[in-house]
Short mmCIF file of N, CA and C in Angstrom, two decimals:
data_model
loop_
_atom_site.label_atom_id
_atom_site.label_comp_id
_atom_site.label_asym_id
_atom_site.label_seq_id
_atom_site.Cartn_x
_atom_site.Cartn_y
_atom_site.Cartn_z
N UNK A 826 -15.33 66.29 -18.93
CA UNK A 826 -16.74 65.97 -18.94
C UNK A 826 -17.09 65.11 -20.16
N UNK A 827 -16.27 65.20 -21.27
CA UNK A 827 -16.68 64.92 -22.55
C UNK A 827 -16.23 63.31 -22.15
N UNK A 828 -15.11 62.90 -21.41
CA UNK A 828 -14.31 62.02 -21.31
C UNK A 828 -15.51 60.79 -20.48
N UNK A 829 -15.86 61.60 -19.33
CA UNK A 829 -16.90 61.21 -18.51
C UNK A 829 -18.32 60.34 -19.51
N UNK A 830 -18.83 61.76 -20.03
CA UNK A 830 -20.18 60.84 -20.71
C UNK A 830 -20.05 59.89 -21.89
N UNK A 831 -18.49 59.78 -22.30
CA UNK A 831 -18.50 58.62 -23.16
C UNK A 831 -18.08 57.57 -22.44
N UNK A 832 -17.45 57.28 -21.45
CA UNK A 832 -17.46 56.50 -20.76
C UNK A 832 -18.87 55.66 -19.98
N UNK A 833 -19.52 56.86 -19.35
CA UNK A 833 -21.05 56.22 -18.86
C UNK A 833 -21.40 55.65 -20.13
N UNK A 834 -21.95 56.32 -21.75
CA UNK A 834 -22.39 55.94 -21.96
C UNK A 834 -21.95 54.29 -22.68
N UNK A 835 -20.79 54.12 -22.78
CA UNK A 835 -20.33 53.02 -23.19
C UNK A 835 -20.44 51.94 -22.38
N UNK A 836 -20.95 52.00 -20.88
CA UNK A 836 -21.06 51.33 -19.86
C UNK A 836 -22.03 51.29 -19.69
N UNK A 837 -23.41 52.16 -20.05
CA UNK A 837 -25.05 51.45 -20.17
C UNK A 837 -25.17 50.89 -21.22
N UNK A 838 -24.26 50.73 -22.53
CA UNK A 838 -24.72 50.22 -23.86
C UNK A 838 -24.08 48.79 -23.10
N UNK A 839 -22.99 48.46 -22.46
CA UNK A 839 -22.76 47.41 -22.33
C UNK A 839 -23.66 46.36 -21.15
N UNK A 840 -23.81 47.34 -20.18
CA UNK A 840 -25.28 47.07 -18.78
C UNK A 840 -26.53 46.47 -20.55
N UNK A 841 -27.16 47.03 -20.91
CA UNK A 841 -28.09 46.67 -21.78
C UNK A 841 -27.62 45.65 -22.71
N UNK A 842 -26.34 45.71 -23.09
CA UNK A 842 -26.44 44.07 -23.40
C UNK A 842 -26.50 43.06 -22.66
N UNK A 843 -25.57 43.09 -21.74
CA UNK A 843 -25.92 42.39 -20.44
C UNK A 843 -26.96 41.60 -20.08
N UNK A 844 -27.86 43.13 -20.04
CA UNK A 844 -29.50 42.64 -19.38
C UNK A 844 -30.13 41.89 -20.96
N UNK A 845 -30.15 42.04 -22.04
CA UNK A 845 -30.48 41.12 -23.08
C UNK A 845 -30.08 39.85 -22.80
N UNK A 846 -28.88 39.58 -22.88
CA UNK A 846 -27.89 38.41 -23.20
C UNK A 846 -27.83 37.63 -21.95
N UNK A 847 -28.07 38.03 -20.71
CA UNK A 847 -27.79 36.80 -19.54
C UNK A 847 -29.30 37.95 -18.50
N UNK A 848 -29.57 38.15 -18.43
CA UNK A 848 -30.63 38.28 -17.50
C UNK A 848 -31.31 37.61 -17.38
N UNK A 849 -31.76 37.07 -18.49
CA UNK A 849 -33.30 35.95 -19.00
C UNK A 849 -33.55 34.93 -17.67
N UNK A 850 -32.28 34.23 -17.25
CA UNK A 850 -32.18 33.42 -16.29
C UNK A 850 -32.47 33.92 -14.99
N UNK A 851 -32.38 34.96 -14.53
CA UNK A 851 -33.08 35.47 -13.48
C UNK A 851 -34.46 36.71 -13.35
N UNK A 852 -35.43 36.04 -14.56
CA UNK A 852 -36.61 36.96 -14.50
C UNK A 852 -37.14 36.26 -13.46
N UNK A 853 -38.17 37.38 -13.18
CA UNK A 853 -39.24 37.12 -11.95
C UNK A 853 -40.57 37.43 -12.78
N UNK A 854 -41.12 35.99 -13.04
CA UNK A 854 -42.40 36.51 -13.73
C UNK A 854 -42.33 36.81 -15.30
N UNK A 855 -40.97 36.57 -15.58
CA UNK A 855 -41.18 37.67 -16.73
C UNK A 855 -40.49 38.75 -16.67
N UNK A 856 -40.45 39.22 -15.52
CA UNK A 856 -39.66 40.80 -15.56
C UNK A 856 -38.15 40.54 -15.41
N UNK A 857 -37.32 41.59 -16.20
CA UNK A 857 -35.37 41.17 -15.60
C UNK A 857 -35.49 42.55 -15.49
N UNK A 858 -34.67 42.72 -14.39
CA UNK A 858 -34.01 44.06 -14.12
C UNK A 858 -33.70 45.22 -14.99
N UNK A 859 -33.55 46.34 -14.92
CA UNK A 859 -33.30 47.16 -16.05
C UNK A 859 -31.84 47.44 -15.72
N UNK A 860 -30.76 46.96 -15.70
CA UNK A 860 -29.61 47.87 -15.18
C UNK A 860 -28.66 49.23 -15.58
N UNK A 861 -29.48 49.22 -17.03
CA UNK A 861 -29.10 50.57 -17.85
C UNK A 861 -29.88 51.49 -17.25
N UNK A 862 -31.38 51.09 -16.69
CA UNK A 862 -31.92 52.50 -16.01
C UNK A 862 -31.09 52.88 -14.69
N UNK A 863 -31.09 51.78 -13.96
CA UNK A 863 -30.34 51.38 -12.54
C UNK A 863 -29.24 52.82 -12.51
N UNK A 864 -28.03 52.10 -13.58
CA UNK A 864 -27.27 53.02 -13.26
C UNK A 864 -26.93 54.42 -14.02
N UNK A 865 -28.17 54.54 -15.49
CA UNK A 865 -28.15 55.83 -15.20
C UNK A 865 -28.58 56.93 -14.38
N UNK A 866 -29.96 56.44 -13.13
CA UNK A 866 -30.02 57.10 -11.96
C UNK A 866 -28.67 57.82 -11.20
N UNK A 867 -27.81 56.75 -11.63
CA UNK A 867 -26.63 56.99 -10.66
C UNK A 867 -25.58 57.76 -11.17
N UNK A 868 -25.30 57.31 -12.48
CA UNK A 868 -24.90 58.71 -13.26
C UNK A 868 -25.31 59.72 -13.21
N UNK A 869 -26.73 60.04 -13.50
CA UNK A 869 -27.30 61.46 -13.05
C UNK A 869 -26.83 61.83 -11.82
N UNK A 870 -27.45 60.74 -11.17
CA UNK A 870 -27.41 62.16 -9.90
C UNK A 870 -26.23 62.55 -9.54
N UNK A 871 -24.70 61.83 -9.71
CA UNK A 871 -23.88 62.28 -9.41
C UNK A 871 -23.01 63.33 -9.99
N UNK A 872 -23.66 63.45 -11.60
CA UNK A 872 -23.01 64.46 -12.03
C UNK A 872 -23.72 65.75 -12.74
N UNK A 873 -24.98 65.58 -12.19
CA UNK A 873 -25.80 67.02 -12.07
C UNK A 873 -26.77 66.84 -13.64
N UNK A 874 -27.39 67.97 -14.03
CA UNK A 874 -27.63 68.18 -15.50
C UNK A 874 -27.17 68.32 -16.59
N UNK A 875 -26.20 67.92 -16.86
CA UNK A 875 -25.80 67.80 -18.34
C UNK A 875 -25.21 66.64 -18.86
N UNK A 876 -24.71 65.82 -18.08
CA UNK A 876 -24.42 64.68 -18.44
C UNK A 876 -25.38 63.52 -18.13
N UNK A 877 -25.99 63.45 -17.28
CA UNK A 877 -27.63 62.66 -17.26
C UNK A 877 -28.10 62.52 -18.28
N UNK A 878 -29.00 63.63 -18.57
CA UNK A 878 -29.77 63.61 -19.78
C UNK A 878 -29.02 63.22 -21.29
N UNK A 879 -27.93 63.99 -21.27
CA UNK A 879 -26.83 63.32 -22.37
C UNK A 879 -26.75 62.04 -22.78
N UNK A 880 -25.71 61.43 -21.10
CA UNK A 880 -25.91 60.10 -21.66
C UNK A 880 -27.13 59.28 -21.36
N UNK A 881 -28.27 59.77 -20.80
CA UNK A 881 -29.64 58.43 -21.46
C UNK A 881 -30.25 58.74 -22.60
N UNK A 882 -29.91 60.08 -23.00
CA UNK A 882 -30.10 60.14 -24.37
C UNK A 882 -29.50 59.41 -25.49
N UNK A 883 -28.04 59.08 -25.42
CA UNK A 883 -27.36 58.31 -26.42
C UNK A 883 -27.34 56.75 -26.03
N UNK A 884 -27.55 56.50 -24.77
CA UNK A 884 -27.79 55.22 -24.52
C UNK A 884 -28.92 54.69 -24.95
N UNK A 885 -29.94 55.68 -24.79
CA UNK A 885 -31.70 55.48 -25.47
C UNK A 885 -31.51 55.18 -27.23
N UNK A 886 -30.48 56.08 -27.49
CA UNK A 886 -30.56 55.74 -28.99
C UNK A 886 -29.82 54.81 -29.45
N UNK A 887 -28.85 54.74 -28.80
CA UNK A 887 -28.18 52.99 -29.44
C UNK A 887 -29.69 51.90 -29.17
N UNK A 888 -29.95 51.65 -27.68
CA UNK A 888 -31.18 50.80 -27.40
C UNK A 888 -32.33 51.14 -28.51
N UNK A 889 -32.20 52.44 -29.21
CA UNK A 889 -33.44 52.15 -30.49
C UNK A 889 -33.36 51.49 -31.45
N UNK A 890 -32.04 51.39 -32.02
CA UNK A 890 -31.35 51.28 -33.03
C UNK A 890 -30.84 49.64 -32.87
N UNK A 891 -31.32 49.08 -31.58
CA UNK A 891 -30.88 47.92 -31.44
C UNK A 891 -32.26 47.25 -31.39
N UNK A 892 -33.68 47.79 -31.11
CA UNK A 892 -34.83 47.25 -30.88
C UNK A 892 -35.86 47.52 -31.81
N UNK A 893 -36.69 47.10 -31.55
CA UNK A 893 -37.73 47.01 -32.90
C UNK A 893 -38.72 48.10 -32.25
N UNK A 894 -38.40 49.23 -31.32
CA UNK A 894 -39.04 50.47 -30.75
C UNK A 894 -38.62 51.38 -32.25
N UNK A 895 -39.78 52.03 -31.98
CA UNK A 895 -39.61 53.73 -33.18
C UNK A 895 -38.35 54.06 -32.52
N UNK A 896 -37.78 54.58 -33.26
CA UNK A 896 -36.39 55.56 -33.27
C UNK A 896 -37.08 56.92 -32.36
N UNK A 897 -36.02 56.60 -30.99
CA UNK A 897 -36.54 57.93 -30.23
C UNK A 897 -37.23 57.60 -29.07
N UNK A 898 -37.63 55.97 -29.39
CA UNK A 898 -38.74 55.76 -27.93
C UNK A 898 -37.89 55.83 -26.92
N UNK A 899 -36.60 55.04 -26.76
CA UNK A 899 -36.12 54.68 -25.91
C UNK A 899 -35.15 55.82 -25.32
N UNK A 900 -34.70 57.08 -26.13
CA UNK A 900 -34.02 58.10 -26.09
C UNK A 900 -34.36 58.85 -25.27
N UNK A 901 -36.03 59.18 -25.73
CA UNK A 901 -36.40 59.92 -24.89
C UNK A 901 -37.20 59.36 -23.37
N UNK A 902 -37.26 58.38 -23.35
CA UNK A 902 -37.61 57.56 -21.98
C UNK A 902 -36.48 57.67 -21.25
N UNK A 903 -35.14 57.45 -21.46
CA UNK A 903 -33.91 57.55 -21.09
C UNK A 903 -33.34 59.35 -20.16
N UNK A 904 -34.00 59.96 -21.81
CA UNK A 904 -33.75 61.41 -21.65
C UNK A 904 -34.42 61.72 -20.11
N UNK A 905 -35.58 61.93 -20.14
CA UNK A 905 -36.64 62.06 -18.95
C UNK A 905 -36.08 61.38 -17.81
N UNK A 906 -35.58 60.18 -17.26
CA UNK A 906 -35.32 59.68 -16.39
C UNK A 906 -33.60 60.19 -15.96
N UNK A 907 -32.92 60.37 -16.92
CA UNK A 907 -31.74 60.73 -16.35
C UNK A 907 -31.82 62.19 -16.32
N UNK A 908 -32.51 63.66 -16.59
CA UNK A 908 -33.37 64.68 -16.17
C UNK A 908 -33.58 64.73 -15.11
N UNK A 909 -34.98 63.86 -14.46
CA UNK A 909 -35.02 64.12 -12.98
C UNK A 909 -34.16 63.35 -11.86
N UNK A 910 -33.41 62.43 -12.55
CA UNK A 910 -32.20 61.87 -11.70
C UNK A 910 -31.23 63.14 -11.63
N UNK A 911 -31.20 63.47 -12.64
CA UNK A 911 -29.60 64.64 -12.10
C UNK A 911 -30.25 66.27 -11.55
N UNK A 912 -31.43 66.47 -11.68
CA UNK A 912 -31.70 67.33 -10.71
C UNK A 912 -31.72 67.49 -9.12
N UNK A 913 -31.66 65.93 -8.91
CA UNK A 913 -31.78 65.84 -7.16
C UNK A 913 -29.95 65.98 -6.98
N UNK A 914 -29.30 66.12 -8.15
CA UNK A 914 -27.70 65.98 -7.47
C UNK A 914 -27.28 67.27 -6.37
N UNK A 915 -27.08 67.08 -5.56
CA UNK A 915 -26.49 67.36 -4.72
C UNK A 915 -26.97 67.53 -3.40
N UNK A 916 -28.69 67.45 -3.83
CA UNK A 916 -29.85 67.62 -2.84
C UNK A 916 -29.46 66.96 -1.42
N UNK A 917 -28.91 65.35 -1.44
CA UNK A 917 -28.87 64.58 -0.22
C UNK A 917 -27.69 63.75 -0.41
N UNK A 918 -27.54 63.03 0.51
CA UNK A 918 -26.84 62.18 0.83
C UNK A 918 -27.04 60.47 0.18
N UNK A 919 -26.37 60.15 -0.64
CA UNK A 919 -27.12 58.72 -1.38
C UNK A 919 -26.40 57.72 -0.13
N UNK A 920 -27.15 57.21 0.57
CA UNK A 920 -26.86 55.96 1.64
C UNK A 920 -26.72 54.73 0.94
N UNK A 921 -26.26 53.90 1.83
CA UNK A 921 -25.86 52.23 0.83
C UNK A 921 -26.93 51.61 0.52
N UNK A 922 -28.29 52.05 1.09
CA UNK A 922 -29.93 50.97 0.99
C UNK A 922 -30.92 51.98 0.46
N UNK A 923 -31.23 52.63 1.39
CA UNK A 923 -32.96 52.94 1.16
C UNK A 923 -32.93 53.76 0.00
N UNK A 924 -32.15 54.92 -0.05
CA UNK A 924 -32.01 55.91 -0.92
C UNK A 924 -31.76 55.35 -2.37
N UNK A 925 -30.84 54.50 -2.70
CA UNK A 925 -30.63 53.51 -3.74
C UNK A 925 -32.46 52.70 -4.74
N UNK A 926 -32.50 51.92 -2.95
CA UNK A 926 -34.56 51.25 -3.46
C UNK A 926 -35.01 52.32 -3.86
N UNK A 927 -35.08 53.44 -3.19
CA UNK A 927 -36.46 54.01 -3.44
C UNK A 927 -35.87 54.77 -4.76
N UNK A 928 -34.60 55.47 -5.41
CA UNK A 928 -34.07 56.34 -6.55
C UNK A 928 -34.45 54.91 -7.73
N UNK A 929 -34.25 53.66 -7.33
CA UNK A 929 -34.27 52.33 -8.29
C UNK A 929 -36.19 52.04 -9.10
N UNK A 930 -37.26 52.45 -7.36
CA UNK A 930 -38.30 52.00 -8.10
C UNK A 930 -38.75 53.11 -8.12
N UNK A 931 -38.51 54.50 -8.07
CA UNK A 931 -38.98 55.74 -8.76
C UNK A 931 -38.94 55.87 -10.01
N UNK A 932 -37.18 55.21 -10.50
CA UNK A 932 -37.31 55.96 -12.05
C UNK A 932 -37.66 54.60 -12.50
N UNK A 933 -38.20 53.83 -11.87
CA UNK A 933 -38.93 52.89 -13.08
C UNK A 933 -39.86 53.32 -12.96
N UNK A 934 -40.91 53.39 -12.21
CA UNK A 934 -41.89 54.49 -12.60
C UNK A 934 -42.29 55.87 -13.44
N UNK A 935 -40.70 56.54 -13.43
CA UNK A 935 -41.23 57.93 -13.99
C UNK A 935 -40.82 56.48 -15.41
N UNK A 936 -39.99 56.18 -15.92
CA UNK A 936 -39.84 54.82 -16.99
C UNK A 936 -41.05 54.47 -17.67
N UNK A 937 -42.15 54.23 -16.91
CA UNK A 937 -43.34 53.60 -16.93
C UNK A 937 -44.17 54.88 -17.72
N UNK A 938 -44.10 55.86 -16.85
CA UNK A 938 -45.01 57.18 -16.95
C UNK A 938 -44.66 57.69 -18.62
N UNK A 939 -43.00 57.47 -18.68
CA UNK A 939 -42.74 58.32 -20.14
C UNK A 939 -43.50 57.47 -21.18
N UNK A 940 -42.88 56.01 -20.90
CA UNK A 940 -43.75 54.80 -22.09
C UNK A 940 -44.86 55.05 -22.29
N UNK A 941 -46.03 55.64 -21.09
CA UNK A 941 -47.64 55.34 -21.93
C UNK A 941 -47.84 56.72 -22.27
N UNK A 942 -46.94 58.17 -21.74
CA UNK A 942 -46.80 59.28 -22.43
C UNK A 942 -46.73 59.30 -24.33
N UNK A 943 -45.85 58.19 -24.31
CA UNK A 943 -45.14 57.79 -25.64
C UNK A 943 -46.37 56.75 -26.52
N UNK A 944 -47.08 56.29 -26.15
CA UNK A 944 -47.91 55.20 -26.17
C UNK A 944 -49.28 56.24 -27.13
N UNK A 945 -49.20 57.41 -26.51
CA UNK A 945 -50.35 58.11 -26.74
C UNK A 945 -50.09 58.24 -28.37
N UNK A 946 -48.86 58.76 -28.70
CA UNK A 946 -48.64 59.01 -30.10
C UNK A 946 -48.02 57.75 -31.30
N UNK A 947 -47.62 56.82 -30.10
CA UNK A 947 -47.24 55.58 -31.19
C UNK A 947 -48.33 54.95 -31.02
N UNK A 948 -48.96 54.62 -29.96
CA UNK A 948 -49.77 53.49 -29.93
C UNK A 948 -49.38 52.11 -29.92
N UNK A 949 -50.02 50.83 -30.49
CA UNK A 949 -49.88 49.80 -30.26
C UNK A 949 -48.40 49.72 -30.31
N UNK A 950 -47.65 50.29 -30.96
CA UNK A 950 -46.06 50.33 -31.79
C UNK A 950 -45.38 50.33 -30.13
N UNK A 951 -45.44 50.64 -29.46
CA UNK A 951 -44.83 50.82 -28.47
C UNK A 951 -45.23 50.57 -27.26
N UNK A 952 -44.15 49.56 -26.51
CA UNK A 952 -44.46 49.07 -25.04
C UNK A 952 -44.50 49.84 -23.70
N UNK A 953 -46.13 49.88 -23.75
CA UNK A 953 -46.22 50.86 -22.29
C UNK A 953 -46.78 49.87 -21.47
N UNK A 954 -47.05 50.50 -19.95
CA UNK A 954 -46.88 49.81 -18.57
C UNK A 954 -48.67 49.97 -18.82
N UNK A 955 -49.21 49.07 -17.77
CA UNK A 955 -50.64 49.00 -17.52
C UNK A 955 -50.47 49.22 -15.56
N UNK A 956 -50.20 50.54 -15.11
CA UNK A 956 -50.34 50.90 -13.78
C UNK A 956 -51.30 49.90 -12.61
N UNK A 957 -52.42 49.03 -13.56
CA UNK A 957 -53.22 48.08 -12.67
C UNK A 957 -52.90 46.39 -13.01
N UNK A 958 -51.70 45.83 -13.40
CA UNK A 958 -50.93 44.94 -13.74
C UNK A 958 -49.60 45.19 -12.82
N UNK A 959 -49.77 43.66 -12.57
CA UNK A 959 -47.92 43.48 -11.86
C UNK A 959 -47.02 43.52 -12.62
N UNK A 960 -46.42 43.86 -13.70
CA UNK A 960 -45.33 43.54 -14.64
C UNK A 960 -44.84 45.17 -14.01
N UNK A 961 -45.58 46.19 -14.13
CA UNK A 961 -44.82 47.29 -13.51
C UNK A 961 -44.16 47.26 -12.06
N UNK A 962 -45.10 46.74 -11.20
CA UNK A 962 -45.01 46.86 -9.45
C UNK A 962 -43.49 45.86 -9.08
N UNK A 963 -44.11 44.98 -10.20
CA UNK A 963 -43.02 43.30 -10.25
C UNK A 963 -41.17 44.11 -10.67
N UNK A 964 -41.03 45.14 -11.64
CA UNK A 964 -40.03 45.83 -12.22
C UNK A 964 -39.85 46.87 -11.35
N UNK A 965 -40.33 47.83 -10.42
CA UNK A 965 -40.03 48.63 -9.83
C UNK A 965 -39.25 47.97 -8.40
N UNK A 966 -39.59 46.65 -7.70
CA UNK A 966 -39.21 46.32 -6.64
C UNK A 966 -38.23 45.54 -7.22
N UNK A 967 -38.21 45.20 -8.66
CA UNK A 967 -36.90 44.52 -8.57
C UNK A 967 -35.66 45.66 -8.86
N UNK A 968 -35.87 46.72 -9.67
CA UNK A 968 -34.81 47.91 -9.31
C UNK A 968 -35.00 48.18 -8.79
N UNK A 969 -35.68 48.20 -7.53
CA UNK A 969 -35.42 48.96 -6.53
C UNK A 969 -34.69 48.24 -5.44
N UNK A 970 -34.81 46.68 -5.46
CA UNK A 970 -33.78 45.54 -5.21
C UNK A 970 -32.51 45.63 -5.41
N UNK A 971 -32.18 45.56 -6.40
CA UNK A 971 -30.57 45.79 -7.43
C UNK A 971 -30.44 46.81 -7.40
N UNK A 972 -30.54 47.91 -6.77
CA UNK A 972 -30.03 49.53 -6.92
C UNK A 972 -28.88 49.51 -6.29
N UNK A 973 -28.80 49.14 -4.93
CA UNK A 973 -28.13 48.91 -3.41
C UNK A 973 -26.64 48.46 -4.50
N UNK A 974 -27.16 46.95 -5.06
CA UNK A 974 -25.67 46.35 -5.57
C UNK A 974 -25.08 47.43 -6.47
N UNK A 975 -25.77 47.88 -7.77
CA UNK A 975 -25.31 48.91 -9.03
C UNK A 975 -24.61 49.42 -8.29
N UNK A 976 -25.16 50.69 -7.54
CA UNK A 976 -24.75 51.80 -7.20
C UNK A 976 -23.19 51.61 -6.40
N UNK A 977 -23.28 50.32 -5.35
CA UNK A 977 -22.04 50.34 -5.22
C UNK A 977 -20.89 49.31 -6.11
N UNK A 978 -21.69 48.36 -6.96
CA UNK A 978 -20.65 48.26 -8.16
C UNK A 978 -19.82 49.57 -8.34
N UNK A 979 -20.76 50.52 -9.03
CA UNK A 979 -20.67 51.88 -9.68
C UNK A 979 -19.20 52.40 -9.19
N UNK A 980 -19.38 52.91 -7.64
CA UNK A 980 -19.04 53.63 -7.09
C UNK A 980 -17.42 53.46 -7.02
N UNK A 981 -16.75 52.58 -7.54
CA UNK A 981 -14.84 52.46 -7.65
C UNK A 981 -14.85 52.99 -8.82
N UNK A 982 -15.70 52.97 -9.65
CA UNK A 982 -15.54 54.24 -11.23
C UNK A 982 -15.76 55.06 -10.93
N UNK A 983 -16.47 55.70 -9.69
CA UNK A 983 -16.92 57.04 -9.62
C UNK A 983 -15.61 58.28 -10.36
N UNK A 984 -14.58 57.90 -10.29
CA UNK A 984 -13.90 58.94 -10.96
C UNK A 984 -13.33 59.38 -12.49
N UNK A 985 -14.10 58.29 -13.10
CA UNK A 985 -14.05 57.76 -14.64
C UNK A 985 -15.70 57.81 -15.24
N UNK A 986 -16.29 58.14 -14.14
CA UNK A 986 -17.90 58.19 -14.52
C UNK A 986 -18.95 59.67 -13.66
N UNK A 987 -17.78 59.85 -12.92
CA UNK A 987 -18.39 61.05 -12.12
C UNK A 987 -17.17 62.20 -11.64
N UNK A 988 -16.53 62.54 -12.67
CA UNK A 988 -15.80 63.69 -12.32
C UNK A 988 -15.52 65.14 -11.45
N UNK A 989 -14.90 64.90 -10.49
CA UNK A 989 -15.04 66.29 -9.92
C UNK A 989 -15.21 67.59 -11.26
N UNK A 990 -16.22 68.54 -10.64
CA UNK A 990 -16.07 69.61 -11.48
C UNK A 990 -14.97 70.48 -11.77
N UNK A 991 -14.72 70.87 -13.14
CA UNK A 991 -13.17 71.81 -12.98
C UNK A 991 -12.36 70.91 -13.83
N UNK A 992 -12.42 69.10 -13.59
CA UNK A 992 -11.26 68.43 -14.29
C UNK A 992 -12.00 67.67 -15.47
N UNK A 993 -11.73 67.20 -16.52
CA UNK A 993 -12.19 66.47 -17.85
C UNK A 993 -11.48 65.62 -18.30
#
């Protein structure tokens, strides 16, 4: 397990450079994809509660430590989203489309929800969503677009990123 969440998380620190360093060229509006949220959805859910929250927790904190966010914004935005991603594990069946969109523009939403949660106590210091602005609606359909591809990028690591239980 230990083997597992350093692996995910070394693979959203690298997804988030990624999305820094070459996304720019395919914003919509302004918005680029999040692919560190993308596929920690997918980490969660596949490997339940403890490694979710784990690694968007340490992925959140490298991303603090790399951004001009308070120490913690991004940790715990991370934390929260890979939380209710790994609670639905085992609930259903993840299909190649819909299940992907709709797990992609949910947790940009709950994403959205933690930021102006967070917003309340930093204030201006920190980038939250305006629920009656497209920059959110514009970011949820585009992960929820790119989920379909992540997830089955993802899925030939599944055994380097999602361990049967029992082995480490």
């Amino acid at each position: 397990m230990i083997r597992s969440m350093l692996f995910s998380t070394i693979l959203l620190v690298g997804f988030a450079f990624a999305q820094s360093a070459w996304l720019g060229g395919v914003a919509v509006l302004g918005v680029v994809p999040d692919l560190p949220l993308v596929a920690l959805i997918w980490i969660s859910y596949m490997n339940g509660p403890v490694v979710g929250p784990t690694v968007g927790f340490l992925e959140g904190l490298v991303e603090d430590f790399t951004t001009a966010a308070p120490l913690g914004f991004h940790a715990f935005i991370r934390t929260v989203v890979g939380t209710l991603a790994s609670l639905m594990h085992g609930s259903f069946f993840i299909d190649r489309f819909l299940l992907p969109v709709v797990l992609g523009a949910l947790g940009t939403i709950v994403k959205a929800l933690a930021a102006s949660f967070l917003a309340l106590f930093f204030g201006a210091a920190v980038h939250s969503y305006s629920f009656l602005e497209r920059m959110i609606w514009i970011e949820a359909a585009y992960n929820g677009l790119i989920a379909p591809f992540v997830f089955l990028l993802l899925s030939p690591l599944r055994r380097a990123l999602a361990p049967q239980r029992g082995r480490s």
